[in-house]
Tab-separated table of C-alpha atoms and ligand atoms in Angstrom:
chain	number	residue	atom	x	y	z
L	1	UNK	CA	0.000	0.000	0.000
L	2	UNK	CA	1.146	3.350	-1.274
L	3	UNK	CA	2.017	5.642	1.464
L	4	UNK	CA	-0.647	8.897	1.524
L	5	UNK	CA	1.386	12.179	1.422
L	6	UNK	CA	0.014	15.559	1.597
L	7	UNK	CA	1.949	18.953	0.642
L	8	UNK	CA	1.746	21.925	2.656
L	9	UNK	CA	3.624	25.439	1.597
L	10	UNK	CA	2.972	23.304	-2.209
L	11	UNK	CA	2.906	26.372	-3.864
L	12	UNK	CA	6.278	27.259	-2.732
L	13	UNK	CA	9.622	26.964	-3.907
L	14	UNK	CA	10.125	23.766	-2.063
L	15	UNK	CA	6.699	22.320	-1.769
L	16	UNK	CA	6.241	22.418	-5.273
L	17	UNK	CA	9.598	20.407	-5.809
L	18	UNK	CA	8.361	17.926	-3.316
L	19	UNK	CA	5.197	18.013	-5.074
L	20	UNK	CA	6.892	16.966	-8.152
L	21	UNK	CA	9.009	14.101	-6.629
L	22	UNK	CA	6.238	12.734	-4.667
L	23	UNK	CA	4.020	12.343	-7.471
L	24	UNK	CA	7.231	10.118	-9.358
L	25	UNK	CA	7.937	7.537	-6.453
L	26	UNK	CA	6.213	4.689	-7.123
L	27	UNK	CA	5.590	3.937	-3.145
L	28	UNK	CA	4.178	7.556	-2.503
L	29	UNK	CA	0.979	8.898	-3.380
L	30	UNK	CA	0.254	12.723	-3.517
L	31	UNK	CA	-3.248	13.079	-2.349
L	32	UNK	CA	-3.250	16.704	-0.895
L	33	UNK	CA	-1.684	19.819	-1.483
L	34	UNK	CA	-2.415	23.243	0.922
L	35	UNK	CA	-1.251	26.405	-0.022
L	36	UNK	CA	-2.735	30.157	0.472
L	37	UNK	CA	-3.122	30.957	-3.635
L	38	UNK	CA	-4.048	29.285	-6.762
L	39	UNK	CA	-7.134	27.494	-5.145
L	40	UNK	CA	-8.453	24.414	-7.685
L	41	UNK	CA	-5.605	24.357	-9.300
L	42	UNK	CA	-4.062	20.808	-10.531
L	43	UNK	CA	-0.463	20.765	-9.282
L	44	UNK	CA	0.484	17.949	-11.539
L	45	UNK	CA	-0.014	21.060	-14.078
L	46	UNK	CA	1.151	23.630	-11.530
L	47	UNK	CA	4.770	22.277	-11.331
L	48	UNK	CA	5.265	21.654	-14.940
L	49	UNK	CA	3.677	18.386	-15.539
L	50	UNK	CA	0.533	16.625	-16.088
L	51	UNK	CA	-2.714	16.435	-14.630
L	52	UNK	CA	-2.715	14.624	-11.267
L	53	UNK	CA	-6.404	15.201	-10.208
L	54	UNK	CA	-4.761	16.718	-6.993
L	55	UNK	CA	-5.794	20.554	-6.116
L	56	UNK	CA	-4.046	22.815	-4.296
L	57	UNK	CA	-6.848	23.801	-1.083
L	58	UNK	CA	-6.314	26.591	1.442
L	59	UNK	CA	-8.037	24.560	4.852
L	60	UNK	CA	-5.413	21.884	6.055
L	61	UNK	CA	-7.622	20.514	8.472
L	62	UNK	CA	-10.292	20.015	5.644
L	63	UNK	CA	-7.571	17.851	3.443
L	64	UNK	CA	-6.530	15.965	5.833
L	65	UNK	CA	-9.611	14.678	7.193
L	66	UNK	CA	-11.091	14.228	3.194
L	67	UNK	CA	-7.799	12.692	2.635
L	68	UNK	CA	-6.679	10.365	5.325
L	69	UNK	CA	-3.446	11.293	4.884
L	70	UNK	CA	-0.185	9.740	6.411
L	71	UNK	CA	2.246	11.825	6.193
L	72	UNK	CA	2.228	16.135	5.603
L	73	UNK	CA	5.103	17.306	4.576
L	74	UNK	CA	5.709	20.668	6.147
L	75	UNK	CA	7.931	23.754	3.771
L	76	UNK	CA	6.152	26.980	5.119
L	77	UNK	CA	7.142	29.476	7.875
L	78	UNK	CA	7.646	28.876	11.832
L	79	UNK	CA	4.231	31.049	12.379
L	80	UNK	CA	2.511	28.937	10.171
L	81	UNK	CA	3.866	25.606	11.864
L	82	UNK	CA	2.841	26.490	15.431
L	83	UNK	CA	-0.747	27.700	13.737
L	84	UNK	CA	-1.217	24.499	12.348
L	85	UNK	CA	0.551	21.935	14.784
L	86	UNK	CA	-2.916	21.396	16.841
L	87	UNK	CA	-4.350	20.612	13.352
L	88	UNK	CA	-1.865	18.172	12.392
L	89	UNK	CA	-1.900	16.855	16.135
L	90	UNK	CA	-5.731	16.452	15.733
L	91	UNK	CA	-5.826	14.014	12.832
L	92	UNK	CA	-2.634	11.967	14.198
L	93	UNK	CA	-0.934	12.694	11.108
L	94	UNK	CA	2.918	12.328	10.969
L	95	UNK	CA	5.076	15.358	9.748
L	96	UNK	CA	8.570	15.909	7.735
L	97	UNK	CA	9.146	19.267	8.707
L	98	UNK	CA	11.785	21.159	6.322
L	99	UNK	CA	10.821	24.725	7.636
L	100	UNK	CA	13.834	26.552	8.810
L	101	UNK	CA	14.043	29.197	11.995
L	102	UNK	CA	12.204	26.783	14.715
L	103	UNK	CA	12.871	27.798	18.031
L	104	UNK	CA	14.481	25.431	20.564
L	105	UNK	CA	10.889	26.180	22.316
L	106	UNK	CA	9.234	25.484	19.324
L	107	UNK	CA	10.961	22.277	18.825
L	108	UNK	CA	10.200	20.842	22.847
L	109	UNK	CA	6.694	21.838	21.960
L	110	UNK	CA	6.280	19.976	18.718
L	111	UNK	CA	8.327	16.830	20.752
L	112	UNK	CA	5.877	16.645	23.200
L	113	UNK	CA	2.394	16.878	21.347
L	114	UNK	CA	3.318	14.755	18.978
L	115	UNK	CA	4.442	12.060	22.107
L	116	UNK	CA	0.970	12.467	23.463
L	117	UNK	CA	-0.621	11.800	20.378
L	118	UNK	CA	1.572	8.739	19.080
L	119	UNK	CA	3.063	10.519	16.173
L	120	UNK	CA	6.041	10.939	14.129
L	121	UNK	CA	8.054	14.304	12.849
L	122	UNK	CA	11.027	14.951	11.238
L	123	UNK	CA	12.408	18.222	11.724
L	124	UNK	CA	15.242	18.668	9.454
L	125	UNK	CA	17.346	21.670	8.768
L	126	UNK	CA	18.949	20.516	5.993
L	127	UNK	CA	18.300	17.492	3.747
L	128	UNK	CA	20.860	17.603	1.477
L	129	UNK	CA	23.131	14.516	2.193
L	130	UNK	CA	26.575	16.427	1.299
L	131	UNK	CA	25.057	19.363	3.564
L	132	UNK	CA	24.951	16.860	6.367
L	133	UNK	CA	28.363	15.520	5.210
L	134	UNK	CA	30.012	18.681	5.123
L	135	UNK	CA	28.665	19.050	8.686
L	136	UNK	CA	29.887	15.947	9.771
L	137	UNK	CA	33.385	16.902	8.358
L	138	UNK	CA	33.443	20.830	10.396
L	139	UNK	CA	32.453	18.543	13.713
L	140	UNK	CA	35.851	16.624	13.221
L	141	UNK	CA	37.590	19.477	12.101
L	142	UNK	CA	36.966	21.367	14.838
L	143	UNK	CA	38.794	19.503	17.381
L	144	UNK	CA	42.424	20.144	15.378
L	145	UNK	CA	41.493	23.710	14.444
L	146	UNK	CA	39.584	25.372	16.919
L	147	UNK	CA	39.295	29.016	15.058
L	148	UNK	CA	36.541	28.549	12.515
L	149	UNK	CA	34.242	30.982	10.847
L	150	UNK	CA	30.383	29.699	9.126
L	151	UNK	CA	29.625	31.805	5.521
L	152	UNK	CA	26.606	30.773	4.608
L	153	UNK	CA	25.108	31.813	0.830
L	154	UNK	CA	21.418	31.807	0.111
L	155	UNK	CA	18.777	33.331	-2.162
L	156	UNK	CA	17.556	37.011	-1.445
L	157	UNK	CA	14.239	35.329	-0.753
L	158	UNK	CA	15.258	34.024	2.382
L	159	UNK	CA	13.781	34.953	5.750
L	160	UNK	CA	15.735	33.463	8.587
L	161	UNK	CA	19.019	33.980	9.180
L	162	UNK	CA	21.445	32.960	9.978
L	163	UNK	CA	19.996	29.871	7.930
L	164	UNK	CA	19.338	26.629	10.182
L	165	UNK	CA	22.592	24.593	8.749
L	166	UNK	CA	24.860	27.817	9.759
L	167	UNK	CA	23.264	26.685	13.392
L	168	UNK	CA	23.499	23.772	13.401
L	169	UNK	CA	27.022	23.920	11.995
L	170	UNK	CA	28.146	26.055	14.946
L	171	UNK	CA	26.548	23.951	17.487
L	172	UNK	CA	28.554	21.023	16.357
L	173	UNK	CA	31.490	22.956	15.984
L	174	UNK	CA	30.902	23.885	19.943
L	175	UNK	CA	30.647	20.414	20.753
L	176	UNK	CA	33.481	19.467	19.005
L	177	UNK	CA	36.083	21.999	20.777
L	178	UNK	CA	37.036	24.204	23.683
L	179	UNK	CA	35.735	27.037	23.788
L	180	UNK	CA	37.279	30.106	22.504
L	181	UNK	CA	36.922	33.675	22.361
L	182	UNK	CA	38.122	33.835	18.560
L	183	UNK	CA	39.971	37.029	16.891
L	184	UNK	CA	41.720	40.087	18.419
L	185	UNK	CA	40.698	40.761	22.184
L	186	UNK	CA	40.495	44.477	20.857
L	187	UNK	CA	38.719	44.240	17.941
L	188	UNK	CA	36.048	46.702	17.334
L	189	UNK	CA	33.512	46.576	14.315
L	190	UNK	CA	33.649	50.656	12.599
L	191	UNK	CA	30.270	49.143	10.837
L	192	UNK	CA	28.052	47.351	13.349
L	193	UNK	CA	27.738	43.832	11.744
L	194	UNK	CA	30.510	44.026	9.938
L	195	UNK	CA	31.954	40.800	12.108
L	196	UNK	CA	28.609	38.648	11.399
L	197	UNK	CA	26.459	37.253	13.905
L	198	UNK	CA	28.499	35.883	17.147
L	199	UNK	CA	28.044	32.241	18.296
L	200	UNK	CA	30.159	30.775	21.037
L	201	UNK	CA	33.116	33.365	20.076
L	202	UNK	CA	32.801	31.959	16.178
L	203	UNK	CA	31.746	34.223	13.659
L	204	UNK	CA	28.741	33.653	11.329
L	205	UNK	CA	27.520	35.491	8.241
L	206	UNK	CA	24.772	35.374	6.176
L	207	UNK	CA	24.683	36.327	2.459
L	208	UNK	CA	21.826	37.081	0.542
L	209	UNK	CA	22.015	37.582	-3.236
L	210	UNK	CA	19.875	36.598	-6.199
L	211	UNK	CA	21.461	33.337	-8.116
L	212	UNK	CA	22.139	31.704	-5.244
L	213	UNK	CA	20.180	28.193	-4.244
L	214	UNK	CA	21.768	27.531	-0.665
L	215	UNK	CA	25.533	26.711	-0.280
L	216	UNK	CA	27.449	27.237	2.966
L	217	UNK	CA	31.840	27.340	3.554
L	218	UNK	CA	33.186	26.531	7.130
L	219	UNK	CA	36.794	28.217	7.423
L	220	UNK	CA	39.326	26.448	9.801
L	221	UNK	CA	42.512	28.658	10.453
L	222	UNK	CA	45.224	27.246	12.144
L	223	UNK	CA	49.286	27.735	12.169
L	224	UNK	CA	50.482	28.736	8.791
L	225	UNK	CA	47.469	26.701	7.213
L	226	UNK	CA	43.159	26.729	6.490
L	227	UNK	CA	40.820	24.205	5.743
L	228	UNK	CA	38.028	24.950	4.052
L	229	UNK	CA	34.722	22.600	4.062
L	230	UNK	CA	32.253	23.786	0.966
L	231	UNK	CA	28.793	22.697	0.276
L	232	UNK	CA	26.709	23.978	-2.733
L	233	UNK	CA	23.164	23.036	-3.340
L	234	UNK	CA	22.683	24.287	-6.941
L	235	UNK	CA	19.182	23.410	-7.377
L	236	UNK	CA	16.344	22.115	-5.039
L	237	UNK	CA	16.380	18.743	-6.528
L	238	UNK	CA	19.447	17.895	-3.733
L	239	UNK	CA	16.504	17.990	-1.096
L	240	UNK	CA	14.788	15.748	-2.705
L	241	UNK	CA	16.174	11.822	-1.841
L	242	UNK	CA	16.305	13.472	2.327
L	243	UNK	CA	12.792	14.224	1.831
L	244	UNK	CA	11.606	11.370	0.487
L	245	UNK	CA	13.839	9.449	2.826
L	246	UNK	CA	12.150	11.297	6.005
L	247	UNK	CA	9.231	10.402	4.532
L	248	UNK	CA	9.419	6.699	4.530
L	249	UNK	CA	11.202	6.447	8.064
L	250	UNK	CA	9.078	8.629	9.835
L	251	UNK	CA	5.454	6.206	9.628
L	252	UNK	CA	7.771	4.183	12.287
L	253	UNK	CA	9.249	7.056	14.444
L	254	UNK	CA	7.240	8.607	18.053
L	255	UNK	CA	8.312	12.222	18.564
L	256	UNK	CA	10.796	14.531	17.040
L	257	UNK	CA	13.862	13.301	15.254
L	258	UNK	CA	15.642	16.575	14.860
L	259	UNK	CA	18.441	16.153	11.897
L	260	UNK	CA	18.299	13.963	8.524
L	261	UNK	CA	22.340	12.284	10.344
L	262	UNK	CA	19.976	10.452	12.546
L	263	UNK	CA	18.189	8.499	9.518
L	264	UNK	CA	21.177	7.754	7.701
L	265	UNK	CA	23.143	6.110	10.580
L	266	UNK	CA	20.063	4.264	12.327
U	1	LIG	P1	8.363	29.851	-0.111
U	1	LIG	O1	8.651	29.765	-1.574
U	1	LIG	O2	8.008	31.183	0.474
U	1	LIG	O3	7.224	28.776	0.202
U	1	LIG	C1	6.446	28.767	1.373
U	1	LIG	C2	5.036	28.550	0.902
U	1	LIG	O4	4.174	28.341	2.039
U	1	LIG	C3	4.477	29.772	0.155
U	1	LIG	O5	3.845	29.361	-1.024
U	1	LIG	C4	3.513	30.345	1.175
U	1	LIG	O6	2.477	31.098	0.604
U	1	LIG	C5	2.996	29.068	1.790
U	1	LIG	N1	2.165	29.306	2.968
U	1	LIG	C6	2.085	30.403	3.755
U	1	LIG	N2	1.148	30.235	4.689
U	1	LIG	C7	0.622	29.015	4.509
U	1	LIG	C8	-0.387	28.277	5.149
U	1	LIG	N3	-1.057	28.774	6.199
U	1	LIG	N4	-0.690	27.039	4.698
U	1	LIG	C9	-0.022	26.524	3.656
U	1	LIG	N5	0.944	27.177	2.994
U	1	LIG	C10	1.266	28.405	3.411
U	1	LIG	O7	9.612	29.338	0.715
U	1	LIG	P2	10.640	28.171	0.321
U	1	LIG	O8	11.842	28.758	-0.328
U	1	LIG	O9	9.913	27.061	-0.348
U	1	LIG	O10	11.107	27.714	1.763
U	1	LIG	C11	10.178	27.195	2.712
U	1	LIG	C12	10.936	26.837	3.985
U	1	LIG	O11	11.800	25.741	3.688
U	1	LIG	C13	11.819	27.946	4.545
U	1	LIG	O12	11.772	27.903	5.954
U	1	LIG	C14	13.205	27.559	4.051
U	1	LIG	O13	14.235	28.070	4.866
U	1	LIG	C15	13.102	26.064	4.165
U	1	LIG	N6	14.065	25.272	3.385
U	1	LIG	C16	14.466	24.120	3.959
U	1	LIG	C17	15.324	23.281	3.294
U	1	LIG	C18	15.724	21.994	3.951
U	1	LIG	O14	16.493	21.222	3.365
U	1	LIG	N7	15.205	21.711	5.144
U	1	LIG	C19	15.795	23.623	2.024
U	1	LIG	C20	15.366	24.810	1.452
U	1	LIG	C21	14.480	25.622	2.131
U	1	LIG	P3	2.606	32.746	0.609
U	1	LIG	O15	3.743	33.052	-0.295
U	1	LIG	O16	1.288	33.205	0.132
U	1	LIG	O17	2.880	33.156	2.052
């Protein structure tokens, strides 16, 4: 039996590329898509293709309950995730969240509804397997070179930032070393900013520019050498296989697994 996925955020620049790979694996079926525009439309047609006989509805707890779904896979905002997690909580349906700029709060809170009820949800920052690799890689790193910086490169339609890999990123750089107060003692910023965002005495910063997709370089400095880790998503297809992975793991999960790492190595 096909597994019943809905879309939610379908219209958007990820949901409609998860749109468009759920509707090609053979084990998934798309039957619900929930967006805020383009009401009725087919989003077999919507993203490029053919009719699916799916239309993209504005009330999620409406598809759901005409849809039985399984699974809703979740590319929208944090405000829209904590508006709609009784509604997903309601209907017992499990969630593969991809929605960036959750709060640790917001996280606990998801964890523990979706305990009560029985459910699953992946929450995953990043689901780009050489994203995850590349974090991997800065966590070992870290312990030899101690004086990193994060750049991290998105589109200019980005809202969060620093983006949730950057995060991430540092926290596992943190775990991975002593900590350090990095650069001069007296350093002083003649711009404010011009130093990025400051995370456990590493630096972060956050470029937004048209052209870009989402790519992110960790800098290691050390004596008389760097090391430079570099990750470039060039289109949203390299989502895609996490996503669909998440999506077949988490019908057997309770709670939050936070990170795509944890479904590769279990
Ligand atoms: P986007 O193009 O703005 O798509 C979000 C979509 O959600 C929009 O179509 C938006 O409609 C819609 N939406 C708003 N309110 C809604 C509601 N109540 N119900 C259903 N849909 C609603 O953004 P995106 O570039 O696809 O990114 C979405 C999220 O995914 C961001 O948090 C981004 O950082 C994250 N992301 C994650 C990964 C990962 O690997 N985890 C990769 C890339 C991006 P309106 O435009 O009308 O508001």
């Amino acid at each position: 039996m096909n597994t019943k996925v809905i879309v939610v955020g379908a219209d958007g620049r990820m949901g409609r590329e998860v749109v468009k790979t759920v509707l090609n694996e053979s084990d998934l079926s798309l039957v619900g898509a929930v967006d805020t525009r383009n009401h009725g439309l087919d989003v077999g047609v919507l993203t490029g293709g053919t009719p699916c006989g799916v239309l993209l509805a504005g009330n999620l707890g409406r598809v759901l309950e005409e849809t039985g779904a399984e699974v809703a896979v979740d590319f929208t905002t944090p405000e829209i995730i904590r508006e709609n997690l009784s509604v997903y909580i309601r209907h017992k349906v499990n969630i593969v969240i991809g929605t960036t700029g959750l709060s640790e709060e917001d996280v606990d809170d998801i964890d523990k509804s979706a305990r009560e009820a029985g459910i699953g949800v992946v929450i995953a920052p990043n689901f780009a397997i050489g994203a995850i690799l590349m974090m991997k890689f800065a966590s070992i790193a870290a312990k030899y070179f101690p004086n990193v910086e994060i750049i991290e490169l998105h589109h200019d339609e980005k809202l969060d930032a620093p983006s949730g890999t950057a995060i991430k990123t540092a926290e596992l750089v943190k775990a991975g070393r002593e900590s350090i107060r990095q650069g001069h003692p007296e350093e002083h910023e003649k711009i404010t900013g011009a130093r990025g965002a400051e995370f456990d005495g590493m630096r972060i910063h956050s470029i937004r520019l048209p052209g870009f997709v989402a790519h992110q370089e960790v800098i290691f400095g050390g004596l008389g050498q760097t090391l430079s880790i570099r990750h470039d998503s060039i289109n949203r297809e390299s989502f895609m296989p996490g996503v669909v992975l998440a999506i077949r793991k988490v019908l057997d999960l309770k709670g939050v697994t936070y990170g795509l790492e944890k479904l590769l190595t279990e």
